[in-house]
Short mmCIF file of C-alpha atoms in Angstrom, two decimals:
data_model
loop_
_atom_site.label_atom_id
_atom_site.label_comp_id
_atom_site.label_asym_id
_atom_site.label_seq_id
_atom_site.Cartn_x
_atom_site.Cartn_y
_atom_site.Cartn_z
CA UNK A 5 197.83 -55.83 33.48
CA UNK A 6 197.14 -53.75 30.34
CA UNK A 7 196.65 -50.06 29.71
CA UNK A 8 194.72 -48.91 26.37
CA UNK A 9 195.22 -45.34 25.66
CA UNK A 10 192.98 -44.15 22.35
CA UNK A 11 193.81 -40.18 21.37
CA UNK A 12 191.80 -38.61 18.78
CA UNK A 13 192.56 -35.07 18.15
CA UNK A 14 191.17 -32.64 15.43
CA UNK A 15 193.62 -29.93 13.79
CA UNK A 16 191.31 -27.67 11.39
CA UNK A 17 189.73 -30.69 8.75
CA UNK A 18 192.55 -33.19 10.13
CA UNK A 19 191.24 -35.84 12.48
CA UNK A 20 194.40 -37.65 14.37
CA UNK A 21 193.92 -41.00 16.60
CA UNK A 22 196.90 -42.50 18.23
CA UNK A 23 196.53 -45.85 20.19
CA UNK A 24 199.16 -46.71 23.11
CA UNK A 25 199.01 -50.27 23.89
CA UNK A 26 201.01 -51.76 27.01
CA UNK A 27 201.06 -54.12 28.36
CA UNK A 28 202.49 -57.75 30.37
CA UNK A 29 203.45 -60.45 28.46
CA UNK A 30 201.04 -62.56 29.69
CA UNK A 31 197.98 -59.92 28.38
CA UNK A 32 199.61 -60.85 24.91
CA UNK A 33 196.44 -62.29 23.74
CA UNK A 34 194.09 -58.74 24.45
CA UNK A 35 196.96 -56.83 23.02
CA UNK A 36 196.42 -58.85 19.71
CA UNK A 37 192.48 -58.49 19.92
CA UNK A 38 192.74 -54.42 20.67
CA UNK A 39 194.99 -54.33 17.81
CA UNK A 40 192.80 -56.07 15.35
CA UNK A 41 189.87 -53.74 16.58
CA UNK A 42 192.45 -50.54 16.34
CA UNK A 43 194.39 -50.63 12.92
CA UNK A 44 191.14 -51.28 10.60
CA UNK A 45 189.91 -47.96 12.38
CA UNK A 46 193.11 -46.07 12.03
CA UNK A 47 193.65 -47.48 8.63
CA UNK A 48 189.37 -46.09 7.60
CA UNK A 49 190.81 -42.92 8.79
CA UNK A 50 193.39 -42.62 6.76
CA UNK A 51 191.78 -43.65 3.89
CA UNK A 52 188.90 -40.56 4.21
CA UNK A 53 191.87 -38.49 4.55
CA UNK A 54 193.33 -39.22 1.30
CA UNK A 55 190.18 -40.05 -0.76
CA UNK A 56 189.23 -36.31 0.51
CA UNK A 57 193.08 -35.26 -0.51
CA UNK A 58 192.54 -36.48 -4.28
CA UNK A 59 189.09 -34.65 -4.14
CA UNK A 60 190.48 -31.44 -3.86
CA UNK A 61 193.37 -31.90 -6.23
CA UNK A 62 190.47 -32.87 -8.64
CA UNK A 63 188.45 -29.62 -7.91
CA UNK A 64 191.07 -27.74 -8.60
CA UNK A 65 192.29 -28.94 -11.40
CA UNK A 66 188.64 -29.26 -13.37
CA UNK A 67 186.89 -26.58 -11.09
#
């Protein structure tokens, strides 16, 4: 049996995404499949936050 807990919390302007995956050894394929879905989502969220950070820096510098 596998258990996957995805938590999304908002703190001010920040969006935090975390995932906890626990599984038995026989469920390793499921964990791999789910990880392949979750990892790009987390990367996309992080990329958006990094882009927002640099946009604020640019606006502060030029604005």
